[in-house]
mmCIF file of C-alpha atoms and ligand atoms in Angstrom:
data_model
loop_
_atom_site.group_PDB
_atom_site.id
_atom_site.type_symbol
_atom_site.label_atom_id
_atom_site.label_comp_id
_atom_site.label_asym_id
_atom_site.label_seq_id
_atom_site.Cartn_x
_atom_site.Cartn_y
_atom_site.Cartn_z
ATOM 1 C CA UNK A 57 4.122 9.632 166.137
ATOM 2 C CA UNK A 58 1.299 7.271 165.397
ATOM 3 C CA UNK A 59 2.729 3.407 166.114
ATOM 4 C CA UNK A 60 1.348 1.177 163.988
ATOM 5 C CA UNK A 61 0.177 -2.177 165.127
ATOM 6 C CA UNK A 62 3.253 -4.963 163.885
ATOM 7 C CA UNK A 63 2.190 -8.545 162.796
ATOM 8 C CA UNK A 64 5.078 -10.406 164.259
ATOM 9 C CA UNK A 65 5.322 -14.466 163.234
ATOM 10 C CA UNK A 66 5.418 -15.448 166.516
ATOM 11 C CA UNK A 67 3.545 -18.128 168.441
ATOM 12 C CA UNK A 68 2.583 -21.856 167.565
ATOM 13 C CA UNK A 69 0.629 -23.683 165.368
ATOM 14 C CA UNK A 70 0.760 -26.856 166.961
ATOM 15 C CA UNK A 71 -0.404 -26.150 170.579
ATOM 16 C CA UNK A 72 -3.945 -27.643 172.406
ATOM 17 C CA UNK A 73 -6.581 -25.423 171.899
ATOM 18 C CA UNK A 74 -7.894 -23.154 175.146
ATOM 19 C CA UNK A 75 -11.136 -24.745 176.684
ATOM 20 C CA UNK A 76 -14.404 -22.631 175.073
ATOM 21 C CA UNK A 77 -11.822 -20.735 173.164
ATOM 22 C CA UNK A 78 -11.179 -20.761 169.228
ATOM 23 C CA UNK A 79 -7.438 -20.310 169.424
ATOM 24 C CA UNK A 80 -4.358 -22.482 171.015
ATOM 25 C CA UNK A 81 -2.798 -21.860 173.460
ATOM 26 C CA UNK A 82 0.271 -18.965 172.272
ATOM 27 C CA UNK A 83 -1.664 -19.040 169.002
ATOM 28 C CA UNK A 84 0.401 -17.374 166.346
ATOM 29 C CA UNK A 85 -3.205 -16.116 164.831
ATOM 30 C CA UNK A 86 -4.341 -14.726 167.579
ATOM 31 C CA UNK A 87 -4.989 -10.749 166.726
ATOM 32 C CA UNK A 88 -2.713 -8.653 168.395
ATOM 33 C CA UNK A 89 -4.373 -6.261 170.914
ATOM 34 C CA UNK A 90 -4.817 -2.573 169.490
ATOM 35 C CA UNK A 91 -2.420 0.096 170.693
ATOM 36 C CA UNK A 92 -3.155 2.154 172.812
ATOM 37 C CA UNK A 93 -1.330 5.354 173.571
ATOM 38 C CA UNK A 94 -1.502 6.262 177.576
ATOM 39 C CA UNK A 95 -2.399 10.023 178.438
ATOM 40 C CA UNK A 96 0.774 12.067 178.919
ATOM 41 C CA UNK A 97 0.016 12.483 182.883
ATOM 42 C CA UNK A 98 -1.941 10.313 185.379
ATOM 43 C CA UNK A 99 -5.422 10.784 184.353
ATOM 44 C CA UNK A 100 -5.203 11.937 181.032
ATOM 45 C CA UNK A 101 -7.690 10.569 178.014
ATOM 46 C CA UNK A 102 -5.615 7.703 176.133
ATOM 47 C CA UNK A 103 -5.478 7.939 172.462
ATOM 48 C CA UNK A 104 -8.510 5.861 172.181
ATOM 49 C CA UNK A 105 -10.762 7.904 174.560
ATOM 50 C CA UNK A 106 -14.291 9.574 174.003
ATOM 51 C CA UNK A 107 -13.304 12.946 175.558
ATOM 52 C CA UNK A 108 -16.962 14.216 176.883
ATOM 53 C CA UNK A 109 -15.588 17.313 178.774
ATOM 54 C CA UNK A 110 -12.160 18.873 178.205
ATOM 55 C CA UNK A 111 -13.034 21.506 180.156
ATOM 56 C CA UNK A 112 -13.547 24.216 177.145
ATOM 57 C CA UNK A 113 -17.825 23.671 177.085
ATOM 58 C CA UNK A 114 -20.642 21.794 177.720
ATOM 59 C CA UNK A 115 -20.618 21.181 173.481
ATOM 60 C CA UNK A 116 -22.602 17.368 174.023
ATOM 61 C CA UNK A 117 -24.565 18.259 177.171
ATOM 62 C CA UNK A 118 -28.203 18.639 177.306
ATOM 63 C CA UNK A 119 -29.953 19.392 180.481
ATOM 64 C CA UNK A 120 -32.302 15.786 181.204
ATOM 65 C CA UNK A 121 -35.481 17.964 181.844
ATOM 66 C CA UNK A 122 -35.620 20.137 178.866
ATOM 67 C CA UNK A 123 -33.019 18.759 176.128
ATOM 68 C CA UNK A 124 -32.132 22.216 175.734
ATOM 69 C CA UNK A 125 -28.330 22.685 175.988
ATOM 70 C CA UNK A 126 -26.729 22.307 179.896
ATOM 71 C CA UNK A 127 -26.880 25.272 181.749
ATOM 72 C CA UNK A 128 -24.022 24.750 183.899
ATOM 73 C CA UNK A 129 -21.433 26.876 184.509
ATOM 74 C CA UNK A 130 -18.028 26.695 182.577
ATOM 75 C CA UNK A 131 -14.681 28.242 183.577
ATOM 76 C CA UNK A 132 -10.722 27.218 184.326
ATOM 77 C CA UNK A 133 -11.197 24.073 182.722
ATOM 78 C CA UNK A 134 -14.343 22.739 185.003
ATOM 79 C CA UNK A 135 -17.777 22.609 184.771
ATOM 80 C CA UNK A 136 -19.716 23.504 188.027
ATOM 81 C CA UNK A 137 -23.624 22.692 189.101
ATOM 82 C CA UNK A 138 -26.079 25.667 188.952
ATOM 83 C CA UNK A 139 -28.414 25.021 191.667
ATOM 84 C CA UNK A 140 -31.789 24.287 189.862
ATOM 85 C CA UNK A 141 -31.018 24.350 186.358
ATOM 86 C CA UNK A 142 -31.072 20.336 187.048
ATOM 87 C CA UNK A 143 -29.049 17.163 185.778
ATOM 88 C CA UNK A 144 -27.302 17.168 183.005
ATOM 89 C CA UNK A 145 -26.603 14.241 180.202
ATOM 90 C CA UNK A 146 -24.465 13.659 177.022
ATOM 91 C CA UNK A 147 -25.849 13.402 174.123
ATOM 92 C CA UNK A 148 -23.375 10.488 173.140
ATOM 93 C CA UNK A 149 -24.507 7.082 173.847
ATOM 94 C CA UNK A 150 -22.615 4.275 176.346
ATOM 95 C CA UNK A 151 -22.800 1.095 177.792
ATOM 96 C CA UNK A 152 -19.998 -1.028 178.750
ATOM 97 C CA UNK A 153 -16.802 1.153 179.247
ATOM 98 C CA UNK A 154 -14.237 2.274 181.216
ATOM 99 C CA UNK A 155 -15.016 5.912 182.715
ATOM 100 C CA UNK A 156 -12.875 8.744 184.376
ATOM 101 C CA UNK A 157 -14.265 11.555 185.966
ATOM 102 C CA UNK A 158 -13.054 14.062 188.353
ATOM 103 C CA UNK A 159 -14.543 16.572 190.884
ATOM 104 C CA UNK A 160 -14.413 18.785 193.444
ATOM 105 C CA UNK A 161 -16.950 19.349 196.536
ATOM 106 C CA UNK A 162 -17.269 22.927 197.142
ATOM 107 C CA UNK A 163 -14.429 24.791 199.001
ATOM 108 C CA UNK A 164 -16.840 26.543 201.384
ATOM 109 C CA UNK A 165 -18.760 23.916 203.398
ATOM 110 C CA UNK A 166 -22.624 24.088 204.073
ATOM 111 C CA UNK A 167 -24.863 21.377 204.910
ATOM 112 C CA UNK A 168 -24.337 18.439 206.411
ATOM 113 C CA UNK A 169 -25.101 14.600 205.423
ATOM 114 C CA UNK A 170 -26.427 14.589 201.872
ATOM 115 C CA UNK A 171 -26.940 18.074 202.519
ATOM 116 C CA UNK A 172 -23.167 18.703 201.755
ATOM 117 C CA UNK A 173 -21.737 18.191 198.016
ATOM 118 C CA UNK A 174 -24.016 16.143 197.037
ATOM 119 C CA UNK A 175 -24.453 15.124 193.121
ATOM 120 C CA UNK A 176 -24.119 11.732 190.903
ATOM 121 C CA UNK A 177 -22.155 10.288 188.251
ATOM 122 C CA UNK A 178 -25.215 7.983 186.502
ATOM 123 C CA UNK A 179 -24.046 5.418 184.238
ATOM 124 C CA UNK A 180 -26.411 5.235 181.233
ATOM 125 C CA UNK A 181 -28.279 7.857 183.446
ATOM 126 C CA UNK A 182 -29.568 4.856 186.234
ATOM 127 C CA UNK A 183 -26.464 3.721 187.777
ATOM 128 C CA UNK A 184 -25.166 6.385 190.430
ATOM 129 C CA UNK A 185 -21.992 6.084 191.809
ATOM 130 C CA UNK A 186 -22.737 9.099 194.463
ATOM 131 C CA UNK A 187 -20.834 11.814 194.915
ATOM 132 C CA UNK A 188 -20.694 13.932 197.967
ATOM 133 C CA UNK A 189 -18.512 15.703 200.292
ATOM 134 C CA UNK A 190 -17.537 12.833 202.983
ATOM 135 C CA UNK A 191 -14.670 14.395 204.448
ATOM 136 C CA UNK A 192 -15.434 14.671 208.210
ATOM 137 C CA UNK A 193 -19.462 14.583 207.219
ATOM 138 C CA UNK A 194 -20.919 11.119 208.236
ATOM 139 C CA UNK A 195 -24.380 9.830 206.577
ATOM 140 C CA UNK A 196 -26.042 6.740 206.113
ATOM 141 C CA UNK A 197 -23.191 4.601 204.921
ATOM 142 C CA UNK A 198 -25.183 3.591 201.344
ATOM 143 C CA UNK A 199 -25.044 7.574 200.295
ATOM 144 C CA UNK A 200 -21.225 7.809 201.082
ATOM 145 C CA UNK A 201 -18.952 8.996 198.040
ATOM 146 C CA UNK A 202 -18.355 5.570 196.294
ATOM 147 C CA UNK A 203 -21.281 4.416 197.207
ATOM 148 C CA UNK A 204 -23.860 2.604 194.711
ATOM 149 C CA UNK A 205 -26.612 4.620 195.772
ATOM 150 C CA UNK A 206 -28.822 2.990 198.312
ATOM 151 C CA UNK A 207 -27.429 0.245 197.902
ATOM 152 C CA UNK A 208 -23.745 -0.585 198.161
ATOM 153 C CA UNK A 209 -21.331 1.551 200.684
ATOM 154 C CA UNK A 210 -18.053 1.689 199.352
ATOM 155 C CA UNK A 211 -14.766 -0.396 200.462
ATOM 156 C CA UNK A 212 -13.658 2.397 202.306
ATOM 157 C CA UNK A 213 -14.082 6.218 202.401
ATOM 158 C CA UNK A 214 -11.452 7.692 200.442
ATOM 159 C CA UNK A 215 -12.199 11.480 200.507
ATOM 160 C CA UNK A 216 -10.289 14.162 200.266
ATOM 161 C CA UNK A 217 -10.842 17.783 201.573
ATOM 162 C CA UNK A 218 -13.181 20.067 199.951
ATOM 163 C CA UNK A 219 -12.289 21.558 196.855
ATOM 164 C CA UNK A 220 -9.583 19.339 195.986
ATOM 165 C CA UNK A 221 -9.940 17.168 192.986
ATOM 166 C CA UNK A 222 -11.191 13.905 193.444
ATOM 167 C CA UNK A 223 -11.016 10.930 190.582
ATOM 168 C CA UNK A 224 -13.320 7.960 190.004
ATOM 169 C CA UNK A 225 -11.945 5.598 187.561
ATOM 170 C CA UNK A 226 -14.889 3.388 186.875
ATOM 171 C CA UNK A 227 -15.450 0.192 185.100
ATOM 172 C CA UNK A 228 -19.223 -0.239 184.123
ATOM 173 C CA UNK A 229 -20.856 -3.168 182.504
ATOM 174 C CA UNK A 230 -24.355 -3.106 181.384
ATOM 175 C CA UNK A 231 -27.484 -5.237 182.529
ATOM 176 C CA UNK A 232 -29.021 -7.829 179.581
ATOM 177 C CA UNK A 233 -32.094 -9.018 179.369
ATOM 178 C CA UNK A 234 -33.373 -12.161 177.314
ATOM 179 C CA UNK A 235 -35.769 -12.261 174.415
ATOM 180 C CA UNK A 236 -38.415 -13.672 176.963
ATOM 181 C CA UNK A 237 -38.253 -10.293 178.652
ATOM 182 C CA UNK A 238 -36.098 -11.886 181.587
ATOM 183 C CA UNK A 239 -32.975 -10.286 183.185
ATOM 184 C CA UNK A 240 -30.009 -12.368 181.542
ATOM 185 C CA UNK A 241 -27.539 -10.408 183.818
ATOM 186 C CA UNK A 242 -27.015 -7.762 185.844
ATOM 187 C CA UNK A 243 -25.176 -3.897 185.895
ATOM 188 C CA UNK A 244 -21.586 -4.487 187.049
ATOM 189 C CA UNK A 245 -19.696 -2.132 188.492
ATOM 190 C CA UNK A 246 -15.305 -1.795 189.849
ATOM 191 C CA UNK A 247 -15.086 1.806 191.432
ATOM 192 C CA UNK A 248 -11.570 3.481 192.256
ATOM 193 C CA UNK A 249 -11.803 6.807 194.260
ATOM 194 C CA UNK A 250 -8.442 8.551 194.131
ATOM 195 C CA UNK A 251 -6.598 4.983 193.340
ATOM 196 C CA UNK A 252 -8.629 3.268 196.231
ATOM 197 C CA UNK A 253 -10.680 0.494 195.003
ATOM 198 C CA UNK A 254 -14.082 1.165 196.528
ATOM 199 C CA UNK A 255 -16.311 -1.069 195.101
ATOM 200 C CA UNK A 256 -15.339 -4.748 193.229
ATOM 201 C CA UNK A 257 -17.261 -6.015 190.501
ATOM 202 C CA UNK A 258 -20.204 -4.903 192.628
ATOM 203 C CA UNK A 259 -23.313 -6.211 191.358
ATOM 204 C CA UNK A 260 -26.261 -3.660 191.156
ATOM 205 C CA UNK A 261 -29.245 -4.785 192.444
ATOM 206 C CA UNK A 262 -31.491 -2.203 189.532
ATOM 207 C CA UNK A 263 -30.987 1.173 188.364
ATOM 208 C CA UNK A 264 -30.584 3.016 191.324
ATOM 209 C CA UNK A 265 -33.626 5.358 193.493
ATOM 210 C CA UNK A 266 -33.865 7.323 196.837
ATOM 211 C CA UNK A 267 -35.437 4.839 199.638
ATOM 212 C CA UNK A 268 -36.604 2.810 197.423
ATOM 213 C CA UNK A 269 -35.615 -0.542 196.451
ATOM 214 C CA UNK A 270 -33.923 -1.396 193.357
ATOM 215 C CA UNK A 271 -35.207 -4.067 190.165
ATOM 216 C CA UNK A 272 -35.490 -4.821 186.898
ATOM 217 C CA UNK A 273 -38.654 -5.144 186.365
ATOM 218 C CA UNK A 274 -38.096 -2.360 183.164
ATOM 219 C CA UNK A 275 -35.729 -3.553 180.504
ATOM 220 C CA UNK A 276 -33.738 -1.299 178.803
ATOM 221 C CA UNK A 277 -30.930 -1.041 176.124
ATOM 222 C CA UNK A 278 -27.753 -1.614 175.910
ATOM 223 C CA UNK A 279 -26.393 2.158 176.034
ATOM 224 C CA UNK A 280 -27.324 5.298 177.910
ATOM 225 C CA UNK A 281 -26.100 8.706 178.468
ATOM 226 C CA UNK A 282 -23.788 9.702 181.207
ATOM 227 C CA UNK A 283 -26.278 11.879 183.750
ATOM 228 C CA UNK A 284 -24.789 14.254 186.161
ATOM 229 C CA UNK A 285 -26.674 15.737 189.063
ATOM 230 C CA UNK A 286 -28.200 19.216 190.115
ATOM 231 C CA UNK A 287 -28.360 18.530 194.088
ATOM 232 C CA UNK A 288 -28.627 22.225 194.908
ATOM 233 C CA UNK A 289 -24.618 22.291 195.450
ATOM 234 C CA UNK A 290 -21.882 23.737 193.466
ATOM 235 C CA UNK A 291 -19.789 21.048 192.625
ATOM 236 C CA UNK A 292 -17.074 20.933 189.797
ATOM 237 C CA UNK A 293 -15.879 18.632 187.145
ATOM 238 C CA UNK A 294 -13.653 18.273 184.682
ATOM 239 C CA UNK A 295 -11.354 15.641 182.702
ATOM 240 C CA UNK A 296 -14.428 13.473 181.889
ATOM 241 C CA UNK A 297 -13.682 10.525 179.360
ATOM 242 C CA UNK A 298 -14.778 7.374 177.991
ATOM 243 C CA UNK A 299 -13.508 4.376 176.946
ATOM 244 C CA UNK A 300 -16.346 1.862 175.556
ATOM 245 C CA UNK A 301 -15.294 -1.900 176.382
ATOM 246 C CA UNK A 302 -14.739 -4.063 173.451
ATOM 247 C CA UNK A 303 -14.897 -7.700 174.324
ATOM 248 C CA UNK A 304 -12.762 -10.128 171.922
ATOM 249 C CA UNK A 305 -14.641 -12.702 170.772
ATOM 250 C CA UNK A 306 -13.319 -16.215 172.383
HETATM 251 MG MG1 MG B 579 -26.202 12.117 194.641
#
């Protein structure tokens, strides 16, 4: 059953006001935060969630190169990389937000480095959090799974074995720029790999590149599309959702 959000005369009238803040301290105005229903198991949308892949199709998907609709292949609830069709983006728009995605590096293991289960979860399609199979497969410590790519290694390496699922709970906030053109602030990002905090409000240094060195010399907007990445290996996904941050206003 729906709940339905109760206006309860409680708080004070009478109290100093919070520093920067329009409302007192225990305000009795203050609006009440919305409810929010949890998922029914760890890991499950909440009621407020953008579901982008419930594992049924890649309805929302477009491959980056073409537009035409993702190529990947669907089955048993995941979606799995087909070497060369390329990455993959929704069509739905997102900037700030809370994201959950899960995967799986391929049970049988080839490759080594980034050689082995290697693909991307791209906030607004320039951010990658890397993915890749780091289970007993070192590489340069800035292309380990959690990493921000080429630039930040994670907190710690968190992996688990190949073709179990993985989760990255991510909280992404979006670069600004000025009217004069000027970077106002930077791409934010908090990282959990399977409940292990990887990376902490982790300030990206530019959309993210391959030996290259990140800026922001190119402003962009405010939302993006969540990419995905064709690296040649067959790795799954699946319970991908969305949850755009609202800030109240102070
Ligand atoms: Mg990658």
């Amino acid at each position: 059953m729906e709940q339905k959000p109760v206006v309860l005369n409680v708080g004070y009238t009478d109290t100093p006001f919070i520093p920067g803040s329009q409302w007192r301290v225990h305000d009795a105005a203050r609006p009440q935060p919305p409810l929010v229903t949890p998922g029914g198991a760890a890991g499950a949308p909440p009621s407020d969630a953008i579901v982008l892949f419930d594992g049924q199709d890649l309805v929302g998907w477009v491959s980056v190169k073409t537009g035409e609709p993702a190529a990947w292949k669907v089955e048993n609830g995941y979606m799995e990389v087909v070497k060369g069709t390329g990455n993959i983006k929704t069509t739905a728009q997102v900037g700030d937000c809370q994201l959950h995605v899960e995967f799986a590096s391929p049970v049988e293991v080839v490759g080594s480095s980034q050689g082995r289960g290697n693909s991307g979860v791209f906030l607004m399609g320039l951010y990658e959090v890397q993915v890749l199979d780091c289970y007993d497969n070192p590489t340069y410590s800035d292309g380990t799974v959690g990493a921000i790519y080429g630039q930040h290694p994670p907190l710690a390496n968190a992996s688990r074995k190949p073709g179990e699922w993985q989760v990255y709970d991510i909280v992404f906030i979006a670069p600004r720029w000025g009217a004069d053109g000027k970077l106002a602030s930077p791409a934010r990002l908090t990282v959990f790999l399977n409940g292990v905090l990887v990376q902490h409000d982790r300030v990206s240094q530019g959309p993210t590149g391959h030996k290259t060195v990140s800026n922001y010399d190119t402003p962009h907007g405010s939302e993006g599309p969540l990419m995905l990445q064709d690296h040649t290996n067959p790795v799954r996904f699946r319970n991908i959702w969305v949850r755009p941050i609202v800030e109240e206003a102070e």
